Coordinates of C-alpha atoms in Angstrom, one line a residue:
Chain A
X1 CA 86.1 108.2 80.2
X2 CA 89.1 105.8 80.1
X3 CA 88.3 103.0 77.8
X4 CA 88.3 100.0 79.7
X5 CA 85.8 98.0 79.1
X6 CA 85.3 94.5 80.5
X7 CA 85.0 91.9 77.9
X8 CA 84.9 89.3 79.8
X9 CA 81.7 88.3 81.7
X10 CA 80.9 87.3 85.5
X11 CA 83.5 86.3 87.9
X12 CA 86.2 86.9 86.0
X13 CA 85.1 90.1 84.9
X14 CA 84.9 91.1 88.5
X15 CA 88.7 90.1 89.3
X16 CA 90.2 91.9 86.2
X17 CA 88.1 95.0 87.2
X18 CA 89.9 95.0 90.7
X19 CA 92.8 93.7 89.9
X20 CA 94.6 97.4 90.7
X21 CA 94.6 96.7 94.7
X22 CA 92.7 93.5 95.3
X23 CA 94.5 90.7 97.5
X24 CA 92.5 87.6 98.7
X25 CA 92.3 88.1 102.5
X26 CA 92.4 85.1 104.8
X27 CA 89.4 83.1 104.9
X28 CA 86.4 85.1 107.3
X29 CA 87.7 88.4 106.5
X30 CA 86.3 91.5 105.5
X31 CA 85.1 91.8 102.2
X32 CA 86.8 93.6 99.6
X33 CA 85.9 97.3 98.7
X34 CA 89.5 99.1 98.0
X35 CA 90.0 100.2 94.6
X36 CA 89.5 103.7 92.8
X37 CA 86.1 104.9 93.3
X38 CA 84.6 107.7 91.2
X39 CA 81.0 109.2 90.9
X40 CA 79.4 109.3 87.5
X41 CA 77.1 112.1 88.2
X42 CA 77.8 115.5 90.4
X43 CA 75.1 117.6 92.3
X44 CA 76.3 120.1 94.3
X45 CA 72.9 120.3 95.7
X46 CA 72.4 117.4 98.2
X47 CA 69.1 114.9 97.0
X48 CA 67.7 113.8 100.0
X49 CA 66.2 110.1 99.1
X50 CA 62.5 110.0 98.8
X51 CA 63.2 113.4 97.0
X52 CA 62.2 116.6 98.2
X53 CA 64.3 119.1 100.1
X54 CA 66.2 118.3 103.1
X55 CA 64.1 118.5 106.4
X56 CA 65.5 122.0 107.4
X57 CA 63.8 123.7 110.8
X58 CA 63.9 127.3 111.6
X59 CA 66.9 127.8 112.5
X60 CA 68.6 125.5 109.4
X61 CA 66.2 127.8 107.2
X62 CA 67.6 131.0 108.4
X63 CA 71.0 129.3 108.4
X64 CA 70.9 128.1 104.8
X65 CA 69.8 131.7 103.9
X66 CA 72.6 133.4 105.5
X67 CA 74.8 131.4 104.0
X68 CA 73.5 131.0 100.3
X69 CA 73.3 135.1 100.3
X70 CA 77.0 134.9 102.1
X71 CA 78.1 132.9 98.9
X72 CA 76.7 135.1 96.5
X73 CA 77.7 138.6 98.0
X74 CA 80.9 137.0 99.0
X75 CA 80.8 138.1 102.4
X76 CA 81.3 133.9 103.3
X77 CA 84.0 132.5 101.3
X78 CA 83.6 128.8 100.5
X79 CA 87.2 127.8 102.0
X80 CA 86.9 124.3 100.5
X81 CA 87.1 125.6 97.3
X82 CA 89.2 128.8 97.8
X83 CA 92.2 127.3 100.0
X84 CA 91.3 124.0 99.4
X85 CA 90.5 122.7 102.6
X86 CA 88.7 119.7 103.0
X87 CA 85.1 119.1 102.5
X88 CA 83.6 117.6 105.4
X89 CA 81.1 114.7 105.4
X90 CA 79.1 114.3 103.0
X91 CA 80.4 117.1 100.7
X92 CA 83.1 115.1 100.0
X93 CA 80.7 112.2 98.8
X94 CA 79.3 114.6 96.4
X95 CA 82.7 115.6 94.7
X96 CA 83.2 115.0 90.8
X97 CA 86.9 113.6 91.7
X98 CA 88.1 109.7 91.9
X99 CA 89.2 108.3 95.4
X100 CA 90.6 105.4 97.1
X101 CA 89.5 103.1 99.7
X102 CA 92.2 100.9 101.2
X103 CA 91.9 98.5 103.7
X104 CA 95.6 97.7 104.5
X105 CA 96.9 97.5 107.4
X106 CA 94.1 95.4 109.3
X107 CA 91.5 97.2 111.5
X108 CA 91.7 100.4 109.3
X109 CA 89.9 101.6 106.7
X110 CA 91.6 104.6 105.0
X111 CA 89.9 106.4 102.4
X112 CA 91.8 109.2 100.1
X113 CA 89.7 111.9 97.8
X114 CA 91.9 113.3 95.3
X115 CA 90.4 116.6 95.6
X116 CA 92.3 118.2 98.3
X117 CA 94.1 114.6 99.0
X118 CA 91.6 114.8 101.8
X119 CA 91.9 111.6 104.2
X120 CA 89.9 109.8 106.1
X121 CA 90.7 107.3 108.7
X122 CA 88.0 105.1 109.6
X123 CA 89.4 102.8 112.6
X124 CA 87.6 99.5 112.6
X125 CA 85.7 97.8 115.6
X126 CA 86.5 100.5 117.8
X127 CA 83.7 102.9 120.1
X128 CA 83.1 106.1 119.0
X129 CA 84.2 108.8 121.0
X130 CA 81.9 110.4 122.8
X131 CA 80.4 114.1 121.1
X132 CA 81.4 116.3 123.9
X133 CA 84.9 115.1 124.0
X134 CA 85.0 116.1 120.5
X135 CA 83.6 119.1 119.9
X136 CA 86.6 121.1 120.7
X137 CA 88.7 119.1 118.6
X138 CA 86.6 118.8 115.5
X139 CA 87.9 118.0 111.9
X140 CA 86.3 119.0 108.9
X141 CA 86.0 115.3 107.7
X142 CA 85.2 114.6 111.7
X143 CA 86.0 111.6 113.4
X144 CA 84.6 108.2 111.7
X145 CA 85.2 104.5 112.9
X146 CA 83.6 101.6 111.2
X147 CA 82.3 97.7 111.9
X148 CA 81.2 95.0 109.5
X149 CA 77.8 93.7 109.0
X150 CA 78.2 91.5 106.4
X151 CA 78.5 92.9 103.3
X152 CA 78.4 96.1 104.3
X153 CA 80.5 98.9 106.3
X154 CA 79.1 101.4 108.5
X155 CA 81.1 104.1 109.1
X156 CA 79.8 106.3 112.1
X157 CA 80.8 109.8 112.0
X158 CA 80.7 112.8 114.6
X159 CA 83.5 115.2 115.7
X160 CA 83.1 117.7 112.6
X161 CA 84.1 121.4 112.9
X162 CA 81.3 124.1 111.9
X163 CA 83.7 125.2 109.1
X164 CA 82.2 122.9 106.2
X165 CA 79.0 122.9 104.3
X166 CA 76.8 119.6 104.0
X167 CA 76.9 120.7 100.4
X168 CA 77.9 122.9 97.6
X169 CA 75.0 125.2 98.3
X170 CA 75.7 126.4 101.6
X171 CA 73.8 123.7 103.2
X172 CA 74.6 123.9 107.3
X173 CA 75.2 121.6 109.8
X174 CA 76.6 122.6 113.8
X175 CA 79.2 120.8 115.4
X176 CA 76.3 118.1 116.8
X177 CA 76.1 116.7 113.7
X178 CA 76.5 112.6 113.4
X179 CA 76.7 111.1 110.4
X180 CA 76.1 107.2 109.7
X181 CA 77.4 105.8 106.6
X182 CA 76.3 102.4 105.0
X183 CA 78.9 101.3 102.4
X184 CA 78.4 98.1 99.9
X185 CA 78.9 97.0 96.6
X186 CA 75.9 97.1 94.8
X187 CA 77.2 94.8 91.9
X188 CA 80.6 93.3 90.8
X189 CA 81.6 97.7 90.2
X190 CA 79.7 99.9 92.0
X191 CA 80.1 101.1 95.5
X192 CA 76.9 102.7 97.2
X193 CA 77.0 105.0 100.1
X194 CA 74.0 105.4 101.9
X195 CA 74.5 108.8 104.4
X196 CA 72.2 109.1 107.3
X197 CA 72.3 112.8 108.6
X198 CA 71.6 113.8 112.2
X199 CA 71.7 117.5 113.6
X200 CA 68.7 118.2 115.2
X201 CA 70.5 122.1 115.6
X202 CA 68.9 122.9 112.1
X203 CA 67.0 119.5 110.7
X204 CA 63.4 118.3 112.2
X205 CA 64.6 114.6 111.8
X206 CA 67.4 112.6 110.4
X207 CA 67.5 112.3 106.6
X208 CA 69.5 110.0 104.2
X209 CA 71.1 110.9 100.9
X210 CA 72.7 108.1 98.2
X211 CA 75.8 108.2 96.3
X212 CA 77.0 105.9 93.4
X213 CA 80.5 105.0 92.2
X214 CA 82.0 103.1 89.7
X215 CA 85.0 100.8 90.4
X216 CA 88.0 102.7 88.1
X217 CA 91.1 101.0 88.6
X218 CA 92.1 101.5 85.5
X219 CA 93.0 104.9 86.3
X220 CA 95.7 106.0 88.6
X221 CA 95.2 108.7 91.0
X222 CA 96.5 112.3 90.2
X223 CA 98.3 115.0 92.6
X224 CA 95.8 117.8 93.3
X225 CA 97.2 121.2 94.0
X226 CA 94.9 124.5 94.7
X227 CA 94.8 126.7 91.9
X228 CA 97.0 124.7 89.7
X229 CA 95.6 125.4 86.2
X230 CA 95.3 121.8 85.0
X231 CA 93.3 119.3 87.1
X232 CA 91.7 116.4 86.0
X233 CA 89.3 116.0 82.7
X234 CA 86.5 116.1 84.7
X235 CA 84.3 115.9 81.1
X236 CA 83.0 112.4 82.0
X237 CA 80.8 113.3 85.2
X238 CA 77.6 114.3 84.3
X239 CA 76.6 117.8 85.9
X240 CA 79.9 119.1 85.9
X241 CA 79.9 121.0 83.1
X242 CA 76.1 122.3 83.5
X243 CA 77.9 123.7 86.7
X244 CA 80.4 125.1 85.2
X245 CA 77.9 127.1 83.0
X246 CA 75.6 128.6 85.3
X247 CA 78.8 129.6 87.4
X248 CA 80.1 131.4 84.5
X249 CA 76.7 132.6 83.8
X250 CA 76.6 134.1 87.5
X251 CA 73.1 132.3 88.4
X252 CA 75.2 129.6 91.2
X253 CA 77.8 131.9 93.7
Chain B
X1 CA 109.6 91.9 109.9
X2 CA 107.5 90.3 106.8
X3 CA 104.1 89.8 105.6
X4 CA 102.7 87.8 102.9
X5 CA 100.4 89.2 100.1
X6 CA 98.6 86.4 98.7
X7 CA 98.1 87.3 95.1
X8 CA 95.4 86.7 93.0
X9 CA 94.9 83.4 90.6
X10 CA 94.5 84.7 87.0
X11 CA 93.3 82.8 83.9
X12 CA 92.3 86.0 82.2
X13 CA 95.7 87.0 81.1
X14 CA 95.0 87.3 77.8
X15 CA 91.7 88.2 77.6
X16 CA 92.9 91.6 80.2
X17 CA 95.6 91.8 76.8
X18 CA 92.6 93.2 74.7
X19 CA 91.1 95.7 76.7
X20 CA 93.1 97.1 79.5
X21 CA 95.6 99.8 79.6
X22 CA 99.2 98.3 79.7
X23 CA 100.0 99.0 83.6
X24 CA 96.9 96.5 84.2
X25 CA 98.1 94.0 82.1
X26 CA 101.4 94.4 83.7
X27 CA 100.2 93.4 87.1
X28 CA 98.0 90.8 85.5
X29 CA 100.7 88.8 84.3
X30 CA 103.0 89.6 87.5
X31 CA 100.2 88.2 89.4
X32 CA 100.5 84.6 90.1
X33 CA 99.2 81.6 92.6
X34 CA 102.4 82.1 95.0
X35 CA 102.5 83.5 98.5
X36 CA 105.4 86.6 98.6
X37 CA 107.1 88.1 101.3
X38 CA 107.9 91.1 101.5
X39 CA 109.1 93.4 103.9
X40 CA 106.8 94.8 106.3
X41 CA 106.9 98.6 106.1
X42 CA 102.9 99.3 107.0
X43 CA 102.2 102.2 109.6
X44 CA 103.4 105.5 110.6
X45 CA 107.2 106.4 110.5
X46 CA 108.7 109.6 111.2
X47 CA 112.0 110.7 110.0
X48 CA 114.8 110.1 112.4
X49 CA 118.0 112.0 111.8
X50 CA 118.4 115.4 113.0
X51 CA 116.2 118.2 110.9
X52 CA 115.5 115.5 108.7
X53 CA 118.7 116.5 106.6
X54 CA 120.1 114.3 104.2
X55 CA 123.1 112.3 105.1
X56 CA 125.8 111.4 103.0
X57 CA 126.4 108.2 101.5
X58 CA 129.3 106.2 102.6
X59 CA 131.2 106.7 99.2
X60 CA 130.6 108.8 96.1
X61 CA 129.1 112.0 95.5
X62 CA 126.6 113.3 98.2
X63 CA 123.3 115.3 98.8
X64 CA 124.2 119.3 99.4
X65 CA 125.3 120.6 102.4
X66 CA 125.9 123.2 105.2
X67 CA 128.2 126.1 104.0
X68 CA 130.5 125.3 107.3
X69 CA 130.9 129.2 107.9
X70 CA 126.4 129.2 108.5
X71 CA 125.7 126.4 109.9
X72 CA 121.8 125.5 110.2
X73 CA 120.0 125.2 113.1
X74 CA 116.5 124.7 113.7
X75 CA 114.5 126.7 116.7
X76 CA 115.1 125.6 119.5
X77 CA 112.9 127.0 123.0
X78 CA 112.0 125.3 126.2
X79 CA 114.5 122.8 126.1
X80 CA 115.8 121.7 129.7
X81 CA 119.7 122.6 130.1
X82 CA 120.0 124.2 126.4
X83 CA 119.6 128.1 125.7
X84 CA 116.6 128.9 123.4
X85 CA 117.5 129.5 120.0
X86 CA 116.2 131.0 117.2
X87 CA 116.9 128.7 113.9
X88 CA 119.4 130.2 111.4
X89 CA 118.9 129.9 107.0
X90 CA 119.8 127.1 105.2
X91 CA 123.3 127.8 103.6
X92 CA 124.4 125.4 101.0
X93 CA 128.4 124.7 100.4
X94 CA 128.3 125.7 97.1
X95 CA 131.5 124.1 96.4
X96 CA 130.0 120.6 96.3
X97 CA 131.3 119.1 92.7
X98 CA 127.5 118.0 91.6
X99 CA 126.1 121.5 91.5
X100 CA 125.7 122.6 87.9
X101 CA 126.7 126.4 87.5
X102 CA 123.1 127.8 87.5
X103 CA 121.8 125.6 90.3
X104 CA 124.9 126.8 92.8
X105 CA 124.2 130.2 91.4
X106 CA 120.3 129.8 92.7
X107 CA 121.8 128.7 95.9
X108 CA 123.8 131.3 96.3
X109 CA 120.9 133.7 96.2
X110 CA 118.5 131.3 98.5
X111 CA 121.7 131.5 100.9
X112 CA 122.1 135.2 100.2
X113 CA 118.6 135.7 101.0
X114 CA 118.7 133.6 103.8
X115 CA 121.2 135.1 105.5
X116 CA 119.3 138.9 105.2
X117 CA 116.3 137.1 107.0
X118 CA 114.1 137.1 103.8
X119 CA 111.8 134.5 103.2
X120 CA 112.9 131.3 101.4
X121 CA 111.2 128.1 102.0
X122 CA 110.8 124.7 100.1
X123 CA 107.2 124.3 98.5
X124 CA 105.6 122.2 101.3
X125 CA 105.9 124.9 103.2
X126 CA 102.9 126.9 101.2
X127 CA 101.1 123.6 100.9
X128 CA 102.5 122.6 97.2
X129 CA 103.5 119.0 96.7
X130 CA 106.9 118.0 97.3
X131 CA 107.7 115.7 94.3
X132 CA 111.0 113.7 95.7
X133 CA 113.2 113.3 96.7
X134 CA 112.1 116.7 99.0
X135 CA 108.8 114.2 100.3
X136 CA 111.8 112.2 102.1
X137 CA 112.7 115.8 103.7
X138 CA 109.3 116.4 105.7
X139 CA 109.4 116.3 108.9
X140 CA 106.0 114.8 109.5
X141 CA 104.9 111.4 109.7
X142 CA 104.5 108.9 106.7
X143 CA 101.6 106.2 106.0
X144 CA 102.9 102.9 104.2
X145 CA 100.4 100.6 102.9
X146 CA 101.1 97.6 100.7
X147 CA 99.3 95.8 98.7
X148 CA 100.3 93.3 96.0
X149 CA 99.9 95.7 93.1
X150 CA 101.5 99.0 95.1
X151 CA 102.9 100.5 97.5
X152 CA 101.2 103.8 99.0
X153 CA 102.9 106.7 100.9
X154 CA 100.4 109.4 102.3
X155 CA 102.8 111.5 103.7
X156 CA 101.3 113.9 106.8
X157 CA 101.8 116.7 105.5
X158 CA 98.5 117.7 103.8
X159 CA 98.0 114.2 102.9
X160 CA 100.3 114.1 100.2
X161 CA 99.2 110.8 98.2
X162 CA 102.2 109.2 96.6
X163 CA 101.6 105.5 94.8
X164 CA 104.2 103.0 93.8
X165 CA 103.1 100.8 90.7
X166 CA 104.3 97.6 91.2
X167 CA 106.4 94.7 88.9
X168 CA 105.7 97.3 86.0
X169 CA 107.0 99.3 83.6
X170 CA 107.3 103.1 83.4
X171 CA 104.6 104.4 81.3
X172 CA 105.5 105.6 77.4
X173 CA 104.9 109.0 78.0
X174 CA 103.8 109.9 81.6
X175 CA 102.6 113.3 81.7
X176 CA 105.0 115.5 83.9
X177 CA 103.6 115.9 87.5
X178 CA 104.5 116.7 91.2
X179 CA 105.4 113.3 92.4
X180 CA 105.9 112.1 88.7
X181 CA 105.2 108.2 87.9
X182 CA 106.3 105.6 90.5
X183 CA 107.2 102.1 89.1
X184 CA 108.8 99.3 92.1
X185 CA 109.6 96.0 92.8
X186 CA 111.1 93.7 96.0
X187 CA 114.4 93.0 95.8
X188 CA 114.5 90.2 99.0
X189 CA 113.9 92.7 102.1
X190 CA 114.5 95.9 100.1
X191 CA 111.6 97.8 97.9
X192 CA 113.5 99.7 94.9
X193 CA 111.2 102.5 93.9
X194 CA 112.1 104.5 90.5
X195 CA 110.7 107.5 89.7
X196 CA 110.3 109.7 86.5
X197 CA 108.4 112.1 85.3
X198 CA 108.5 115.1 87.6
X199 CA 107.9 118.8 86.5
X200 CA 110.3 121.2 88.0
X201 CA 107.9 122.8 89.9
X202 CA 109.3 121.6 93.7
X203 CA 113.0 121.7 94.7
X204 CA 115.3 118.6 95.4
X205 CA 115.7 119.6 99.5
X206 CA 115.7 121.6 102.2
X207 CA 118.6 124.3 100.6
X208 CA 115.5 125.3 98.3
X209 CA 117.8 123.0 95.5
X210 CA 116.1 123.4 92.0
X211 CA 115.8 120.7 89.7
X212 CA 114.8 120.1 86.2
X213 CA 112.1 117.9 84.7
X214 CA 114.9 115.5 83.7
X215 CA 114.8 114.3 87.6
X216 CA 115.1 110.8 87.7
X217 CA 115.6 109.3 91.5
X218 CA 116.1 105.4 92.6
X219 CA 115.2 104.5 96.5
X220 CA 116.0 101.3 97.4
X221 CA 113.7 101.3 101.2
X222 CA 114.8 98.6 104.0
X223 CA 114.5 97.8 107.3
X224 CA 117.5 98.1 109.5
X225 CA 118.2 98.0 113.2
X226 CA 115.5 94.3 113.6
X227 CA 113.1 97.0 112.3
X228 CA 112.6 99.5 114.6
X229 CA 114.1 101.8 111.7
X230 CA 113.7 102.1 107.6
X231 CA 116.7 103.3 105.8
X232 CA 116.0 105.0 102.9
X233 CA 119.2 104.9 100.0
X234 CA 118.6 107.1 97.7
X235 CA 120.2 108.4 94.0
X236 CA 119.0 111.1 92.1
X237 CA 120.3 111.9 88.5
X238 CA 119.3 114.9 86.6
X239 CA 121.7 115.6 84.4
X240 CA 120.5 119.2 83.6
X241 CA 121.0 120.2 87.2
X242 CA 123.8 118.0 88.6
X243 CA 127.2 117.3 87.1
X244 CA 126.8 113.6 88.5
X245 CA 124.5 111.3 89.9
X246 CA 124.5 112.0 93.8
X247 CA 123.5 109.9 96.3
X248 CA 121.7 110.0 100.2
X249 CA 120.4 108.3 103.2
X250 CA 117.6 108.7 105.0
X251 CA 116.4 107.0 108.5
X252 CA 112.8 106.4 109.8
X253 CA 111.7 105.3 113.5
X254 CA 108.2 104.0 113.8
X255 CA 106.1 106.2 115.9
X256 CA 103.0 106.1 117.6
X257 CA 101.3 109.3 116.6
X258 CA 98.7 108.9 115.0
X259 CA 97.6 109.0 111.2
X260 CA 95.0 111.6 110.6
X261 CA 93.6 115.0 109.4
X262 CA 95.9 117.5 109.5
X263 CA 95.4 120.2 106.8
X264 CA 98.1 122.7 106.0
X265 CA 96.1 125.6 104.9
X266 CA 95.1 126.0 108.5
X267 CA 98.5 124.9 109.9
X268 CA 101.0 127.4 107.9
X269 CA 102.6 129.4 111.0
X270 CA 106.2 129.6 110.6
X271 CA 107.4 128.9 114.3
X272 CA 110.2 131.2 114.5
X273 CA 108.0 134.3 113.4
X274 CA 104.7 133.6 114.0
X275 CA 103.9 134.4 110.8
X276 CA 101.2 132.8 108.7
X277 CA 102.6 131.5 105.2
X278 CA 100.7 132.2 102.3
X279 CA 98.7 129.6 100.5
X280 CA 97.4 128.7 97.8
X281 CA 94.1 130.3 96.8
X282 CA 91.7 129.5 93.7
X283 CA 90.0 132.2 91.7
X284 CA 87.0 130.7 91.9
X285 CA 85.3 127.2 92.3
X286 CA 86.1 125.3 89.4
X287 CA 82.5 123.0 89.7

């Protein structure tokens, strides 16, 4: 980790800490999430809150099978790791890597992972197309806008292509799923995402999952290219490197 | 044509001084209880001259060009009253004074090459980041976004992320990458944008140019035409590769098409062929 350290407390604490991007909007407006975001802890197995495992039926059983045994024979290839595409939602919560939320120009929300500089445009206050109309047009991070209330942003989500995983296990979702996000700051520097999944094609009922980041603008963000050799120190999420391990130990495809 | 960033009232100037890395006390002490204008550059914009080429600069040493015996063409089908075409290589001149021996002799291979109908194409092309000046080269859309404490590019194109740091300093010893470090400032309607740092792992433009890691380019970005386009003047010095500074000019036009997902490793079909491009592919999952 980078060492800055607040040492100043309360208000001013929380100014310096988003200094990087923050502006004071005009009186009424949204409030302020931009800044660098990054996760301190990485599961590439999705933790549905409440615990437990995530409420799979038949089908997603068979489903998450196939592809878990795809992954490890290597007859499916995990393309967002292999040719870098992106991750679809909510992999792309899950990932080890810093991203950035902006909220210029007004009525957009723009969000930008470093891994795979994958993008997401959330357009504000607008309807949600309609599922059918996006099916054949689906996008691995699908099609998201967003709306206030209060503090918080909800980011609706539908539109995704069936090339993604919901996670790095080979968790599946179909091309009906809608997501619903609920985004707030939890304190003066940390950003929660609250993920509300629904695909009845492989779960019995919608489930929610919780991700955690810490405000880092004290860091700059990084060009990402497939396969380059040097990345980011990645050292300072926890469950990266127990990853890494059982990778090279061959017990996680 | 302007919009005003309201900055941020600091009284923690020198209590950030203690504990924060320098390009946060930078902007600290830039940031102040005034309202600035600054040019508004935010949405999409598309390049607007012809196969976004380089144009030459009104004086002084210029960008390279055409070899005036090939000249390029892009393809060209369906086009009411114009016969289809397929495009032709990009042939430098290679007697354009700014070309140090080795880099014409590269050229002369990328042209040789060219011209046989092999395969030479700037990195973009296999989804590689295209450092700049080659980013002002690609023909798809950019995103601006300002902000007081930068400016942000996301360029279509695989969503290259590109961020200018604001009223600061360059770094000591910025680590050597793609788009290299970014440091800016307003000059009235103009945003000057220097940048250092880049490995030599992209090329310079559309001729496949190579450059060293000595790269250093100045864009000075301004709205022209009561802003329907940016014009983009550009310098790049790299004194390793070029016998002098040379200079450029690129033109946007806002466009309507819209900002969003459009990933390369699923779009790499070379137009003329029909050919996919390779990309780049990881050994394995690195977490």
């Amino acid at each position: 980790m980078i060492g800055f350290r607040p040492v100043i407390a309360g208000a001013a604490a929380a100014a310096a800490l988003s200094l990087g991007t923050t502006f004071v909007l005009a009186a009424g407006a949204e409030p302020d999430i931009s800044g660098i975001w990054w996760a301190t802890t990485y599961s590439p197995k999705l933790l549905p809150i409440g615990g437990g495992d995530p409420p799979l039926n038949a089908a997603g059983k068979t489903k998450y099978q196939e592809n878990m045994a795809g992954l490890r024979s290597g007859s499916i290839v995990d393309k967002a790791r292999k040719v870098c595409i992106p991750d679809g939602v909510p992999r792309v919560l899950e990932t080890p890597y810093p991203f950035e939320l902006f909220q210029v120009p007004k009525g957009q929300i723009t969000m930008i992972h470093e891994l795979n500089h994958q993008l997401r445009v959330i357009a504000l206050d607008k309807p949600l197309p309609k599922l059918e109309s996006l099916v054949a047009f689906g996008n691995y991070n699908g099609h998201s806008v967003g709306h206030w209330e209060g503090g918080t942003l909800v980011i609706e989500g539908n539109g995704y292509n069936e090339d993604t995983f919901l996670d790095s296990t080979g968790l599946p979702h179909s091309d009906q799923l809608v997501t619903t996000e609920r985004v707030r700051k939890i304190n003066a520097n940390q950003l929660e995402d609250v993920i509300t999944i629904h695909d009845p094609t492989y779960f019995t009922r919608d489930w929610q999952a919780r991700f955690v980041y810490n405000q880092r603008n004290d860091i700059r963000m990084e060009d990402y290219s497939c396969n380059d050799a040097q990345h980011r120190d990645l050292s300072g999420v926890k469950g990266v490197a127990e990853v890494r391990a059982a990778r090279a130990a061959g017990r996680f495809p | 044509m302007k919009i005003t960033i309201h900055s941020l009232v600091l009284g923690v100037v020198s209590l950030l001084a203690m504990s924060s890395p320098a390009h946060v006390q930078e902007a600290a002490q830039k940031a102040s209880s005034q309202n600035v204008s600054v040019p508004d550059f935010m949405g999409e914009w598309v390049r607007s001259d012809a196969e976004a080429r380089y144009m030459p600069p009104a004086s002084g040493a210029g960008p390279v060009r055409d070899d005036p015996k090939h000249p390029h063409h892009g393809h060209r089908e369906g086009v009411p009253g114009l016969p289809d075409l397929d495009a032709t290589p990009w042939v430098a001149d290679l007697t354009n004074p700014i070309l140090k021996p080795w880099v014409a002799a590269a050229l002369k291979k990328n042209g040789d090459m060219g011209l046989a109908g092999e395969e030479v194409s700037p990195p973009h092309v296999y989804c590689r980041p295209s450092g700049v000046p080659l980013s002002l080269a690609l023909l798809e859309n950019v995103h601006f976004m300002q902000t007081p404490a930068k400016v942000t590019l996301v360029y279509q194109r695989d969503h290259q992320l590109r961020e200018v740091y604001l009223n600061v300093p360059h770094s000591r010893n910025p680590q050597p990458s793609y788009y290299g470090e970014s440091v800016g400032h307003y000059e009235g309607d103009t945003l000057v944008v220097d940048t250092i740092a880049m490995n030599d792992r992209t090329v310079t433009d559309l001729y496949n140019t190579p450059h060293s890691d000595a790269i250093h380019v100045i864009e000075r970005y301004h709205l022209v035409n009561d802003g329907k386009n940016l014009q983009v003047d550009f310098t790049v010095d790299d004194p390793k590769a070029f016998n002098m500074p040379w200079s450029a000019v690129v033109h946007y036009r806002r466009t309507p098409a819209a900002f969003q997902e459009v990933v390369c490793a699923e779009n790499n079909i070379d137009v003329t062929t029909g050919k996919l491009y390779p990309i780049p592919a990881a050994a394995k999952s690195d977490f």
